[in-house]
CSV table of C-alpha atoms and ligand atoms in Angstrom, one decimal:
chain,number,residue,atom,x,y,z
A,941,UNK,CA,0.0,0.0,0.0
A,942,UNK,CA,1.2,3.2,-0.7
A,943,UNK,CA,0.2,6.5,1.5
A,944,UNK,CA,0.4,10.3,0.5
A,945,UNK,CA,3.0,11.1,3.4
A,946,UNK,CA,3.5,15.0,2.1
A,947,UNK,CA,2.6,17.3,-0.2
A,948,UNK,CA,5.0,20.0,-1.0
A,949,UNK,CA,4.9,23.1,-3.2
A,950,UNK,CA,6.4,21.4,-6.1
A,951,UNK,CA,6.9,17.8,-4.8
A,952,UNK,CA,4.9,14.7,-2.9
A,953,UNK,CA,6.2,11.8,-1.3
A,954,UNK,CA,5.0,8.2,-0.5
A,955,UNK,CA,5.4,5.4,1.8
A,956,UNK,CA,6.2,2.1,0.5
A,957,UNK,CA,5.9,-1.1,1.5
A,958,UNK,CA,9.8,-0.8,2.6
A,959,UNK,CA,10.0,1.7,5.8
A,960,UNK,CA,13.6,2.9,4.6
A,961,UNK,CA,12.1,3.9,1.5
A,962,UNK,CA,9.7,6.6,-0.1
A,963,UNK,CA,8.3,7.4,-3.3
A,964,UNK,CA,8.7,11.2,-4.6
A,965,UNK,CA,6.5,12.4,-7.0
A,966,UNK,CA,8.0,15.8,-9.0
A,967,UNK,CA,4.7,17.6,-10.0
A,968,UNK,CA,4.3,20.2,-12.6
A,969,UNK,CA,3.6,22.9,-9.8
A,970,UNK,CA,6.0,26.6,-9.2
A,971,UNK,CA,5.7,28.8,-6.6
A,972,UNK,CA,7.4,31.8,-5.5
A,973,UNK,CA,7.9,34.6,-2.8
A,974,UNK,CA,6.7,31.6,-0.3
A,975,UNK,CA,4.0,30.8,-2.2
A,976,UNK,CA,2.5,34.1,-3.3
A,977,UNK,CA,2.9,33.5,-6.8
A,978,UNK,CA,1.5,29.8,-8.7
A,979,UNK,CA,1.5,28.3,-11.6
A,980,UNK,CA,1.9,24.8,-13.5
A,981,UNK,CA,3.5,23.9,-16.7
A,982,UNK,CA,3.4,21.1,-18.5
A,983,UNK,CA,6.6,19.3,-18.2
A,984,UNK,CA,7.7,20.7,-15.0
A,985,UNK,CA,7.6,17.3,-12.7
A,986,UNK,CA,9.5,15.3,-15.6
A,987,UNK,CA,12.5,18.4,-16.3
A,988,UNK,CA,13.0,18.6,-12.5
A,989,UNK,CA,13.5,14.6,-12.1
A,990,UNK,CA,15.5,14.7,-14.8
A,991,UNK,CA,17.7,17.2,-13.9
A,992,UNK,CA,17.9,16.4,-10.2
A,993,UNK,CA,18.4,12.6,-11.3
A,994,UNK,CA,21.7,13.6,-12.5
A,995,UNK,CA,22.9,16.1,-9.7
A,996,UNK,CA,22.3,13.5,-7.4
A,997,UNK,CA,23.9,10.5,-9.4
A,998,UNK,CA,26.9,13.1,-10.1
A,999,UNK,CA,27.1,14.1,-6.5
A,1000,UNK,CA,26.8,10.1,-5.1
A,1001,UNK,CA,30.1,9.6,-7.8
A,1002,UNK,CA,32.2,11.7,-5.7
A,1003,UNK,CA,31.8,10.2,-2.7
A,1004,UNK,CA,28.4,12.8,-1.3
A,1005,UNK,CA,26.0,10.9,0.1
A,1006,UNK,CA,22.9,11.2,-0.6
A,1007,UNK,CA,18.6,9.9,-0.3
A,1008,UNK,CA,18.7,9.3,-3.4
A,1009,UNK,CA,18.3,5.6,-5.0
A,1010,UNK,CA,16.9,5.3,-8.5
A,1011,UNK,CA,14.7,7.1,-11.0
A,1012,UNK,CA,11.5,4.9,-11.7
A,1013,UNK,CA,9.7,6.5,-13.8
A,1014,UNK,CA,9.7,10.2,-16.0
A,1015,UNK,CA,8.4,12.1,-12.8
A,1016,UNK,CA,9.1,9.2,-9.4
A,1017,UNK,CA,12.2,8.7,-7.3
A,1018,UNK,CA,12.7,6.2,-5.1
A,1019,UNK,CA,14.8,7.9,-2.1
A,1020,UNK,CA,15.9,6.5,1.4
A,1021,UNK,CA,13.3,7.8,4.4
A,1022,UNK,CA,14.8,10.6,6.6
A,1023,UNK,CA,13.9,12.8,9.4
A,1024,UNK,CA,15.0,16.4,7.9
A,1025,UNK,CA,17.0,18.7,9.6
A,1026,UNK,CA,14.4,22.2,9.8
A,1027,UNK,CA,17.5,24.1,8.0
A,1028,UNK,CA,17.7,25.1,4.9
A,1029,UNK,CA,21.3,25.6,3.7
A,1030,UNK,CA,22.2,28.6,1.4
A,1031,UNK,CA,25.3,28.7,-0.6
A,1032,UNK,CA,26.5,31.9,-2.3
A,1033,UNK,CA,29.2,32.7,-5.1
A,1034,UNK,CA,28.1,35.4,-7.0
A,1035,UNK,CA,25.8,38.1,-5.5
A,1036,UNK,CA,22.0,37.3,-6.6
A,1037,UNK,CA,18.4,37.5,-4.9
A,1038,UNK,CA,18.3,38.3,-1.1
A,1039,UNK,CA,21.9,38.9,-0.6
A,1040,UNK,CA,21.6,41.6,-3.2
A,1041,UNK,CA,18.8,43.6,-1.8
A,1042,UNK,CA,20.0,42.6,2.4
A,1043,UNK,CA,24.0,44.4,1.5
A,1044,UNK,CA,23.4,46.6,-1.3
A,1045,UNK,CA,25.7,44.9,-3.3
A,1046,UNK,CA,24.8,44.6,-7.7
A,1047,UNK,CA,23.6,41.2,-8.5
A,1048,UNK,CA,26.6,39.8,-10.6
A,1049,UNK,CA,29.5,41.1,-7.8
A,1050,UNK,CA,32.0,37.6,-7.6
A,1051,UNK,CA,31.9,37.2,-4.0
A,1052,UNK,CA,35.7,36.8,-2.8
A,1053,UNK,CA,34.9,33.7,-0.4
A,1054,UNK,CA,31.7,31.4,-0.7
A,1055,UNK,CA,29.0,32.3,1.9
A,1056,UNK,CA,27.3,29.6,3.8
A,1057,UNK,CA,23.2,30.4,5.5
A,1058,UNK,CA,21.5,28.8,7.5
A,1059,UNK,CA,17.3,29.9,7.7
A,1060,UNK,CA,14.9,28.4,9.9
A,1061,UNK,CA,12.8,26.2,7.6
A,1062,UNK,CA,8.8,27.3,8.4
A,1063,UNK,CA,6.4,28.1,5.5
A,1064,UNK,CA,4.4,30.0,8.7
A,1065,UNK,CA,7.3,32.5,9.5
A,1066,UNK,CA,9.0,32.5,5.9
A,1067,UNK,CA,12.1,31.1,6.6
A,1068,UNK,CA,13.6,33.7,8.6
A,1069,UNK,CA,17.7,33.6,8.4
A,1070,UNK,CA,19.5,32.3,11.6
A,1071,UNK,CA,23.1,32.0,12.6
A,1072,UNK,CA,24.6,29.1,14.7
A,1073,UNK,CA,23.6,29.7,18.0
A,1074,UNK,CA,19.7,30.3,16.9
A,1075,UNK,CA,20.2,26.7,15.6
A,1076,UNK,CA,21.8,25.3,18.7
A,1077,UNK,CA,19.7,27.1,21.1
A,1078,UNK,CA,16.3,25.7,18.8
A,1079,UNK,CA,18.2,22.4,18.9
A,1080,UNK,CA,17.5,22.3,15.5
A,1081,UNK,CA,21.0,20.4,15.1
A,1082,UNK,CA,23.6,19.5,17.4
A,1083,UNK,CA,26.9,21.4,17.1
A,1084,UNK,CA,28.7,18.6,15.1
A,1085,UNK,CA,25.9,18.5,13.1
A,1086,UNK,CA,26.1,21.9,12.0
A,1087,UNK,CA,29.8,21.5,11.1
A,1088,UNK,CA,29.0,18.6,9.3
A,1089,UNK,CA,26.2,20.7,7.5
A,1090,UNK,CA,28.7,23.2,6.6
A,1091,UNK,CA,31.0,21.3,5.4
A,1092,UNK,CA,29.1,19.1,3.3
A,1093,UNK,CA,27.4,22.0,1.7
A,1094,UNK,CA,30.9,23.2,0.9
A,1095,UNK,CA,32.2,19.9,-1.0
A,1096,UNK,CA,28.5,19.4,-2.7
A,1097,UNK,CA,28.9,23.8,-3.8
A,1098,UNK,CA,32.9,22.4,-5.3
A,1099,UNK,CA,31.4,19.4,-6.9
A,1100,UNK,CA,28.5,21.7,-8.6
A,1101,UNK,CA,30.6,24.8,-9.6
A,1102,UNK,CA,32.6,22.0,-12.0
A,1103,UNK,CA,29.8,20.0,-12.7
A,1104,UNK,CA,27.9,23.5,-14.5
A,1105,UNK,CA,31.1,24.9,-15.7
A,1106,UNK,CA,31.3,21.9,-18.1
A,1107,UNK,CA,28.0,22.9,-19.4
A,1108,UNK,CA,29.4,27.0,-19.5
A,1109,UNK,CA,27.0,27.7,-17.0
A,1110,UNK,CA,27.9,30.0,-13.7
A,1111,UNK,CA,26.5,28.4,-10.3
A,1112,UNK,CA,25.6,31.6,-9.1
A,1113,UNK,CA,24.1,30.1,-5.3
A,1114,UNK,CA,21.7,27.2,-4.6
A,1115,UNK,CA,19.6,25.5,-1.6
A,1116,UNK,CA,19.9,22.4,0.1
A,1117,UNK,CA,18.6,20.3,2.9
A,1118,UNK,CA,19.8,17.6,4.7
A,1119,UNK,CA,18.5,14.6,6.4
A,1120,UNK,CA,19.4,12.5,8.8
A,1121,UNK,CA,18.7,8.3,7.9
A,1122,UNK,CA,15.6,6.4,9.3
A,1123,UNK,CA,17.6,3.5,8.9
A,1124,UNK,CA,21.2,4.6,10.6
A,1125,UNK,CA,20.7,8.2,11.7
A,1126,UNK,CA,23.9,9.3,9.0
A,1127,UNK,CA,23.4,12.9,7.6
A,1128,UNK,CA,22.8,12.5,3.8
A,1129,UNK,CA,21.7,15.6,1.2
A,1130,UNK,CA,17.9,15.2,0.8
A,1131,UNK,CA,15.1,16.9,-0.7
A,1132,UNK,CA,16.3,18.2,-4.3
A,1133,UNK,CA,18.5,19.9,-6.4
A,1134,UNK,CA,17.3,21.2,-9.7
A,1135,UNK,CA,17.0,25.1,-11.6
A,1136,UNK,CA,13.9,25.2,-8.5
A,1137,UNK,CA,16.5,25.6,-6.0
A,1138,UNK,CA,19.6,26.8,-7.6
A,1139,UNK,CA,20.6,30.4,-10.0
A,1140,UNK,CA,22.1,29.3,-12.9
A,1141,UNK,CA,23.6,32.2,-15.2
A,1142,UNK,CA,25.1,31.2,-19.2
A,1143,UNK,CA,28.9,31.5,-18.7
A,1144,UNK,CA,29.0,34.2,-21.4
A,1145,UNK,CA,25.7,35.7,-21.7
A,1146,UNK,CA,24.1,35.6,-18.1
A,1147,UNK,CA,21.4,34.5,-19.8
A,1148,UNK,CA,19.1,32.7,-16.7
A,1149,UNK,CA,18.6,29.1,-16.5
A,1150,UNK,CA,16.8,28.5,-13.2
A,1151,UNK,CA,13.3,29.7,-11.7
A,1152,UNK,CA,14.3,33.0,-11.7
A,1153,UNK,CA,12.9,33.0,-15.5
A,1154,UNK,CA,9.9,32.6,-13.4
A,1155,UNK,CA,9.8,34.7,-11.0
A,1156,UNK,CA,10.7,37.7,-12.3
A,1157,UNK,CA,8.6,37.3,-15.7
A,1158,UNK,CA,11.6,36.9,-17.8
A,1159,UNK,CA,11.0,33.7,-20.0
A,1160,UNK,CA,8.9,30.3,-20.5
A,1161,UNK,CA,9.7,28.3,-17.3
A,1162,UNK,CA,9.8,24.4,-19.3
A,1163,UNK,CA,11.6,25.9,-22.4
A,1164,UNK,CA,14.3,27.4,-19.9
A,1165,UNK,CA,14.2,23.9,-18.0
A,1166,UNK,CA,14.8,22.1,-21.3
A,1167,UNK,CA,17.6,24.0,-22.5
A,1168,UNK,CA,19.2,23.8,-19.2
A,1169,UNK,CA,18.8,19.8,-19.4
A,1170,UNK,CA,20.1,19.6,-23.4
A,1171,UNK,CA,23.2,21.5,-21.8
A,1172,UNK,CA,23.8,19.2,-18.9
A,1173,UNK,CA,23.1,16.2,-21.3
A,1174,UNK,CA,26.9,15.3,-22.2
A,1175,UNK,CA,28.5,16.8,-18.5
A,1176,UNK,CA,30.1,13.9,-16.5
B,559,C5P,O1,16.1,34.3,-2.5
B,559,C5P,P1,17.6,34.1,-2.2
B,559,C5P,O2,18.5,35.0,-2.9
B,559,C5P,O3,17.8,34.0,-0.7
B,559,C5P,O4,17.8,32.6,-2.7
B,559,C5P,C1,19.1,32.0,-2.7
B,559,C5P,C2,19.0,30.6,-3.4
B,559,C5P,O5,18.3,29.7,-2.7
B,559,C5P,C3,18.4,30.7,-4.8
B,559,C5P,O6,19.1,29.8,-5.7
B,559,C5P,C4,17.0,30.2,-4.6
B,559,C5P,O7,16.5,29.5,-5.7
B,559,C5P,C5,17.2,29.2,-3.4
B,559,C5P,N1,16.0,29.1,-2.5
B,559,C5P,C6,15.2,28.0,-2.5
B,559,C5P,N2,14.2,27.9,-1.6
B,559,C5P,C7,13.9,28.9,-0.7
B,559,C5P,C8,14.8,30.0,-0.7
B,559,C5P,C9,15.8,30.1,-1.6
B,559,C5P,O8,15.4,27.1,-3.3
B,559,C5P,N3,12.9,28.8,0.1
């Protein structure tokens, strides 16, 4: 039997009849500002799969671990069951989005070391940003945790930086969340990776290959998700 367990903005998940394992469904569903702005597109679920099928099988090569397991069918995962850590991760290059409007600073600027956030993840306050000790003192991690976190984040931001370049595209910053196993309790990268959670900028052009086509009215979200995908097609 299998059981809705969630429903995401852009994702749901189901039990299976193994208790270390869930079913994701990617639907065709984007939001934005917290869910102020909607819409679906054809195509969506099935771009996303397919492009986070790939992070993840190019971040488990080099040694990342990760929930993922296999790719079932154009829009289902099968991923490992975790309990997720209530932080999302941010990871900064290049100066885009929040950081931009926060310091002042152009979107574009190279940043001159990688910045690592931390926000509180809760739909009902908007994921306010936190540092350290608001996670600690929330025991929303354990101190080794949180250096675990960071570093992690780190590696997966060195693996992704090479993996776009390949493709001439700039990894401008990106979101991730970890998990921590049903089965062992060992911190793995969960929930997705795909143009949804990541800026993605042509090499040359700055042309934008992520949701910010969305967002910001700029271009046809699946056409921008399919060139994105043609581009990653040959990248090891
Ligand atoms: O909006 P902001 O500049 O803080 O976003 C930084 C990065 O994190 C962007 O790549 C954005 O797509 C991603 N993000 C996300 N989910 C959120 C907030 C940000 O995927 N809730």
């Amino acid at each position: 039997m299998s059981q809705l367990l969630y429903e995401g903005k852009a994702k749901k998940m189901y039990t299976t009849d193994d208790p270390y394992v869930l079913r994701v469904v990617y639907k065709n569903d984007a939001t934005a500002f917290n869910g102020q702005k909607k819409a679906s597109f054809e195509g969506k679920g099935r771009l996303n799969n397919a492009i986070c099928t790939k992070i993840f099988t190019m971040l488990q090569g080099k040694g990342i671990p990760t929930h993922y397991i296999d790719t079932i069918s154009e829009t289902e995962q099968l991923v490992k069951a975790v309990h997720i850590v209530p932080i999302e991760v941010v990871v900064r290059n290049v100066v885009a989005g929040s950081l931009s409007k926060r310091l002042g600073v152009d979107e574009g600027e190279t940043l001159e070391r990688t910045i690592v956030e931390f926000y509180y993840k809760s739909d009902e306050l908007g994921d306010p940003m936190i540092n350290s000790d608001h996670a600690l003192a929330m025991e929303l991690a354990t101190e080794e945790e949180l250096a675990e976190i960071r570093r992690f984040a780190l590696s997966v931001n060195d693996a992704l930086r090479a993996f776009f370049d390949a493709a001439g595209i700039v990894l401008v910053d990106f979101k991730i969340e970890f998990g921590k196993l049903k089965e062992t309790g060992a911190l793995v990268l969960a929930d997705e990776i795909s143009p949804d959670s990541c800026r993605l900028w042509d090499k040359e052009t700055h042309e934008k290959l992520d949701k910010d086509v969305f967002r910001r009215n700029i271009a046809d979200l699946p056409e921008t998700y399919e060139k994105l995908l043609k581009r990653l097609e040959d990248v090891k």
